[in-house]
Coordinates of C-alpha atoms in Angstrom, one line a residue:
M31 CA 0.0 0.0 0.0
R32 CA 2.8 2.4 0.9
A33 CA 4.5 1.7 -2.4
E34 CA 1.3 2.6 -4.2
V35 CA 1.0 5.9 -2.3
L36 CA 4.6 6.7 -3.0
G37 CA 4.1 5.8 -6.7
F38 CA 1.0 8.0 -7.0
T39 CA 2.8 10.9 -5.2
F40 CA 5.7 10.7 -7.5
L41 CA 3.5 10.5 -10.6
A42 CA 1.5 13.6 -9.4
A43 CA 4.7 15.5 -8.8
V44 CA 6.0 14.7 -12.2
I45 CA 2.7 15.8 -13.8
A46 CA 2.7 19.0 -11.8
A47 CA 6.3 19.8 -12.6
S48 CA 5.8 19.3 -16.3
A49 CA 2.7 21.4 -16.3
F50 CA 4.6 24.4 -14.8
A51 CA 7.5 23.9 -17.1
Q52 CA 5.5 24.0 -20.3
T53 CA 4.8 27.2 -22.1
P54 CA 1.2 27.9 -23.1
A55 CA 0.2 26.3 -26.4
A56 CA 0.0 28.5 -29.4
P57 CA -3.4 28.7 -31.0
A58 CA -4.1 26.0 -33.6
A59 CA -3.3 27.0 -37.1
A60 CA -6.0 26.9 -39.7
P61 CA -5.9 23.7 -41.7
A62 CA -4.1 24.0 -45.0
S63 CA -6.7 22.0 -46.9
P64 CA -10.3 21.0 -46.3
V65 CA -11.1 18.5 -43.6
M66 CA -10.9 14.9 -44.8
K67 CA -14.3 13.1 -44.7
L68 CA -14.2 9.6 -46.0
F69 CA -17.6 8.2 -45.1
A70 CA -21.2 9.4 -45.2
S71 CA -24.1 7.2 -44.1
S72 CA -27.4 7.2 -46.0
S73 CA -29.0 8.8 -42.9
E74 CA -26.4 11.6 -43.0
V75 CA -27.1 12.2 -46.7
T76 CA -30.8 12.2 -46.1
A77 CA -30.4 14.8 -43.4
L78 CA -28.1 16.8 -45.6
M79 CA -30.7 16.7 -48.4
A80 CA -33.3 18.2 -46.0
K81 CA -30.9 20.9 -44.8
V82 CA -29.9 21.9 -48.4
R83 CA -33.6 22.0 -49.5
A84 CA -34.4 24.2 -46.5
S85 CA -31.4 26.6 -47.1
R86 CA -32.4 27.4 -50.7
Q87 CA -33.1 31.0 -51.3
E88 CA -35.8 32.2 -53.7
G89 CA -34.6 32.0 -57.3
Q90 CA -31.6 29.9 -56.4
N91 CA -31.3 27.2 -59.1
L92 CA -28.3 25.3 -57.6
V93 CA -27.5 24.6 -53.9
T94 CA -24.5 22.5 -53.0
A95 CA -23.0 21.0 -49.8
P96 CA -20.0 18.8 -49.3
I97 CA -20.5 15.1 -48.7
L98 CA -16.9 13.6 -48.8
S99 CA -13.5 15.1 -49.3
L100 CA -10.0 13.6 -49.8
A101 CA -7.9 16.2 -51.7
P102 CA -7.9 16.6 -54.6
Y103 CA -11.2 14.7 -54.8
R104 CA -14.5 16.0 -53.5
A105 CA -18.0 14.7 -53.6
S106 CA -20.9 17.2 -53.2
L107 CA -24.6 17.1 -52.9
E108 CA -26.3 19.2 -55.5
F109 CA -29.9 20.3 -55.2
R110 CA -31.3 21.5 -58.5
P111 CA -34.9 22.8 -58.4
A112 CA -34.6 24.4 -61.8
T113 CA -32.1 24.8 -64.7
A114 CA -28.9 26.4 -63.6
P115 CA -26.3 28.0 -65.9
A116 CA -24.3 25.6 -68.1
S117 CA -20.7 24.8 -66.9
L118 CA -17.4 23.7 -68.2
H119 CA -14.6 22.5 -65.9
E120 CA -11.2 22.9 -67.6
K121 CA -9.2 20.7 -65.1
D122 CA -11.8 18.2 -63.7
A123 CA -14.1 15.6 -65.1
E124 CA -17.4 15.5 -63.2
M125 CA -19.3 12.3 -62.4
F126 CA -22.9 12.5 -61.2
Y127 CA -25.1 9.9 -59.4
V128 CA -28.8 10.7 -59.5
I129 CA -30.1 10.4 -56.0
E130 CA -33.6 11.7 -56.6
G131 CA -35.6 13.1 -59.6
T132 CA -35.5 13.1 -63.3
G133 CA -34.2 15.5 -66.0
T134 CA -32.0 16.0 -69.0
I135 CA -28.3 16.7 -69.2
V136 CA -26.9 18.4 -72.3
T137 CA -23.2 17.7 -72.9
G138 CA -20.8 18.9 -75.6
G139 CA -21.5 21.8 -78.0
K140 CA -20.6 25.4 -77.2
L141 CA -21.4 27.6 -74.2
I142 CA -23.6 30.5 -75.1
D143 CA -22.6 33.9 -73.4
E144 CA -19.5 32.3 -72.0
T145 CA -18.1 33.9 -68.8
R146 CA -15.1 32.8 -66.6
T147 CA -16.3 32.0 -63.1
N148 CA -12.8 31.2 -61.7
V149 CA -9.4 30.1 -62.9
A150 CA -10.6 26.6 -64.0
N151 CA -14.3 27.0 -64.8
L152 CA -16.5 28.7 -67.4
S153 CA -20.3 29.1 -67.4
G154 CA -22.8 30.1 -70.0
T155 CA -26.6 30.8 -70.2
S156 CA -27.1 27.6 -72.3
I157 CA -25.4 25.3 -74.8
A158 CA -25.6 25.3 -78.6
G159 CA -25.2 22.0 -80.4
G160 CA -24.9 19.6 -77.5
N161 CA -26.3 16.1 -77.0
A162 CA -29.3 15.7 -74.7
Q163 CA -29.6 12.6 -72.5
A164 CA -32.6 11.9 -70.2
F165 CA -31.7 10.7 -66.7
A166 CA -33.6 9.3 -63.7
K167 CA -33.0 8.2 -60.1
G168 CA -30.1 5.7 -59.9
D169 CA -28.4 6.7 -63.1
F170 CA -24.7 7.6 -63.4
I171 CA -23.3 10.3 -65.7
I172 CA -19.7 11.3 -66.4
V173 CA -18.7 14.6 -68.1
P174 CA -15.1 14.7 -69.3
E175 CA -13.1 17.9 -68.5
N176 CA -13.5 20.7 -71.0
T177 CA -17.0 19.6 -71.9
P178 CA -19.9 22.0 -71.6
H179 CA -22.8 20.5 -69.6
Q180 CA -26.2 21.7 -68.3
I181 CA -28.8 19.9 -66.2
T182 CA -32.5 20.6 -66.6
P183 CA -34.8 19.0 -64.0
S184 CA -38.2 17.7 -65.2
G185 CA -41.2 17.0 -63.0
G186 CA -39.6 18.5 -59.9
P187 CA -36.2 19.1 -58.2
V188 CA -33.2 16.8 -58.7
F189 CA -30.7 15.7 -56.1
L190 CA -27.3 14.6 -57.4
M191 CA -24.0 13.5 -56.0
A192 CA -21.3 15.3 -58.0
L193 CA -17.8 13.9 -57.8
H194 CA -15.0 16.2 -59.3
V195 CA -12.1 14.1 -60.5
P196 CA -9.0 16.0 -61.6
R197 CA -7.0 14.5 -64.4
P198 CA -3.7 13.0 -63.1
T199 CA -0.5 14.6 -64.3
A200 CA 0.4 11.3 -65.9
W201 CA -1.5 8.2 -66.9
P202 CA 0.0 4.8 -66.2

């Protein structure tokens, strides 16, 4: 018993001494990249769908929220209650999984009234000369980089999972 008390006293003294000897911790630095999230349950995605739907502002045709992230890859939930501007991603392919709803995606062709939205993306009011493809719940779509694309919901809003996939610097 005496050895246990002495051991506990020694341990307490070491902890106390080290606490006094340490300098206060510096505030945590902001992460250099987005937080890694590698799993999302179906219940999390369902809750996120409700949150995104509720957060939509009047006239907003596209609302997004992150689902998963492992730089440089990211998967987002997209809520599309109406047709949003056409897009073209210069450095990323984009893969869609249709969670809910039906619509049409137009791919290819040329952006109309093209504007640069950031260093790697363009948008336009519509697409001239593209190919239309109907889609429904459960369908998968892939849009190669540098390809104009525009999604038009039909019969109600569409929920998609969008996965941006940057092209590797070298293919094997």
